[in-house]
Amino acid sequence: MLNKIKNFKYKKIENFLTPEERVLLVNYTLIKHKNNFSEFEGHRVSKMRDTSSYGDFLMESLMLAKKKRMEQETGLNLDPTYSYWRLYTNNADLAAHKDRPSCEISVTVMLGSSGEPWPIFMDGKSINLKPGEAIVYLGCELEHKRENFVGDWHSQVFLHYVDVNGPFADYKMDKRKDWGEQKQ
């Protein structure tokens, strides 16, 4: 079953997170954001007051726990590369871009929000996610973006993987020595 050719650019996954996982993760990001008064290792505060974290221990654990599910969704043997979460605030946006090699197979997971929809655009299509839903996509191939956010907050986690037999296999662990290691 594994290592078949991918037959999608992106696909929506309902119930990617259990209700318990979603509550835990949204509360975690809200608490981290509320207590993020300055820059500190692994985190940054943008001019928009967004809080984000590369290689966060909890999110790295989620990425490892969801590996099997991602292999089922893609039909590929995967190696995890890194996790990244962000709590977006009013006026945030995401410029149109394609991802770097460590993001060959990516999943963006909507953790929660203040209630306002904030679609992601992939392949020219607007896609709204409900809390706990995800989109798996080919990060290096598919341009994606978000327009200006009009709500108060929106929490998202990104989990990235590479095909064990693909062109970016050497990006396993994002070329870090261990999980949770911060990379500048």
C-alpha positions as semicolon CSV with decimal commas, in nm:
position;residue;x (nm);y (nm);z (nm)
1;M;0,000;0,000;0,000
2;L;0,272;0,250;0,088
3;N;0,494;0,432;-0,162
4;K;0,226;0,459;-0,430
5;I;0,230;0,777;-0,636
6;K;0,045;1,067;-0,474
7;N;-0,283;1,132;-0,657
8;F;-0,368;1,470;-0,506
9;K;-0,236;1,824;-0,469
10;Y;-0,431;1,874;-0,149
11;K;-0,717;1,715;0,037
12;K;-0,927;1,807;0,336
13;I;-0,930;1,571;0,635
14;E;-1,224;1,592;0,874
15;N;-1,169;1,491;1,237
16;F;-0,790;1,503;1,209
17;L;-0,783;1,585;1,579
18;T;-0,999;1,430;1,846
19;P;-1,208;1,680;2,046
20;E;-0,972;1,625;2,342
21;E;-0,660;1,691;2,131
22;R;-0,816;2,005;1,988
23;V;-0,909;2,149;2,330
24;L;-0,563;2,072;2,467
25;L;-0,382;2,229;2,171
26;V;-0,596;2,541;2,136
27;N;-0,566;2,610;2,510
28;Y;-0,191;2,553;2,490
29;T;-0,146;2,806;2,208
30;L;-0,373;3,061;2,376
31;I;-0,185;3,033;2,706
32;K;0,153;3,058;2,530
33;H;0,031;3,362;2,337
34;K;-0,111;3,532;2,646
35;N;0,220;3,489;2,827
36;N;0,447;3,585;2,538
37;F;0,564;3,934;2,635
38;S;0,895;3,936;2,452
39;E;1,106;3,731;2,219
40;F;1,242;3,412;2,367
41;E;1,410;3,101;2,231
42;G;1,202;2,926;1,969
43;H;0,933;3,193;1,965
44;R;0,887;3,534;1,820
45;V;0,634;3,811;1,840
46;S;0,571;3,981;1,506
47;K;0,461;4,339;1,453
48;M;0,110;4,195;1,435
49;R;0,154;4,042;1,781
50;D;0,130;3,689;1,642
51;T;0,297;3,419;1,847
52;S;0,465;3,128;1,673
53;S;0,699;2,845;1,754
54;Y;0,923;2,617;1,552
55;G;0,994;2,274;1,700
56;D;0,769;2,318;2,004
57;F;0,789;2,003;2,219
58;L;0,412;1,945;2,229
59;M;0,368;2,003;1,855
60;E;0,668;1,782;1,771
61;S;0,498;1,510;1,977
62;L;0,176;1,564;1,780
63;M;0,369;1,538;1,452
64;L;0,518;1,205;1,559
65;A;0,182;1,077;1,682
66;K;0,011;1,166;1,351
67;K;0,277;1,004;1,128
68;K;0,079;0,682;1,075
69;R;-0,237;0,879;0,992
70;M;-0,041;1,088;0,741
71;E;0,097;0,773;0,580
72;Q;-0,258;0,640;0,547
73;E;-0,380;0,967;0,396
74;T;-0,094;0,995;0,145
75;G;-0,010;0,631;0,070
76;L;0,358;0,709;0,130
77;N;0,623;0,605;0,383
78;L;0,702;0,932;0,556
79;D;0,970;1,076;0,779
80;P;0,872;1,372;0,999
81;T;1,071;1,691;0,952
82;Y;0,940;1,965;1,185
83;S;0,636;2,127;1,342
84;Y;0,543;2,493;1,354
85;W;0,244;2,658;1,519
86;R;0,116;3,009;1,502
87;L;-0,153;3,206;1,675
88;Y;-0,251;3,471;1,422
89;T;-0,405;3,800;1,532
90;N;-0,611;4,073;1,365
91;N;-0,474;4,191;1,029
92;A;-0,245;3,888;0,985
93;D;-0,207;3,747;0,637
94;L;0,001;3,487;0,459
95;A;0,164;3,587;0,132
96;A;0,132;3,345;-0,158
97;H;0,424;3,103;-0,147
98;K;0,549;2,750;-0,194
99;D;0,730;2,578;0,090
100;R;1,089;2,465;0,128
101;P;1,206;2,102;0,079
102;S;1,138;2,001;0,442
103;C;0,768;2,059;0,367
104;E;0,726;1,809;0,083
105;I;0,413;1,667;0,248
106;S;0,250;1,916;0,482
107;V;-0,063;1,931;0,689
108;T;-0,217;2,248;0,824
109;V;-0,450;2,190;1,117
110;M;-0,706;2,441;1,241
111;L;-0,699;2,434;1,619
112;G;-0,953;2,707;1,691
113;S;-1,040;3,071;1,649
114;S;-1,244;3,359;1,780
115;G;-1,516;3,247;1,539
116;E;-1,447;3,432;1,216
117;P;-1,380;3,214;0,909
118;W;-1,035;3,258;0,758
119;P;-0,991;3,055;0,442
120;I;-0,667;2,929;0,304
121;F;-0,632;2,949;-0,073
122;M;-0,482;2,647;-0,249
123;D;-0,473;2,596;-0,622
124;G;-0,686;2,910;-0,654
125;K;-0,965;2,770;-0,434
126;S;-1,083;2,908;-0,100
127;I;-1,099;2,642;0,173
128;N;-1,242;2,696;0,521
129;L;-1,153;2,461;0,802
130;K;-1,346;2,392;1,119
131;P;-1,160;2,329;1,446
132;G;-0,990;1,990;1,433
133;E;-0,996;1,970;1,052
134;A;-0,684;1,968;0,837
135;I;-0,561;1,992;0,482
136;V;-0,276;1,770;0,365
137;Y;-0,097;1,921;0,067
138;L;0,218;1,910;-0,143
139;G;0,394;2,205;0,016
140;C;0,679;2,240;-0,235
141;E;0,449;2,219;-0,537
142;L;0,131;2,398;-0,437
143;E;0,120;2,774;-0,391
144;H;-0,095;2,873;-0,093
145;K;-0,193;3,193;0,084
146;R;-0,433;3,361;0,324
147;E;-0,582;3,708;0,288
148;N;-0,613;3,968;0,564
149;F;-0,759;3,824;0,886
150;V;-1,046;4,029;1,031
151;G;-1,095;3,831;1,353
152;D;-0,932;3,846;1,696
153;W;-0,729;3,521;1,692
154;H;-0,682;3,206;1,484
155;S;-0,465;2,913;1,598
156;Q;-0,303;2,682;1,343
157;V;-0,039;2,408;1,357
158;F;0,167;2,287;1,061
159;L;0,317;1,938;1,058
160;H;0,572;1,860;0,789
161;Y;0,698;1,532;0,642
162;V;0,908;1,402;0,354
163;D;0,865;1,090;0,140
164;V;1,122;0,834;0,259
165;N;1,187;0,748;-0,108
166;G;1,143;1,097;-0,247
167;P;1,381;1,370;-0,364
168;F;1,384;1,541;-0,021
169;A;1,441;1,234;0,199
170;D;1,762;1,386;0,338
171;Y;1,551;1,658;0,507
172;K;1,436;1,408;0,770
173;M;1,408;1,591;1,106
174;D;1,473;1,913;0,909
175;K;1,840;1,811;0,934
176;R;1,833;1,859;1,311
177;K;2,000;1,624;1,558
178;D;1,689;1,572;1,773
179;W;1,319;1,654;1,806
180;G;1,242;1,992;1,953
181;E;1,582;2,132;1,864
182;Q;1,549;2,494;1,759
183;K;1,684;2,582;1,416
184;Q;1,766;2,940;1,326
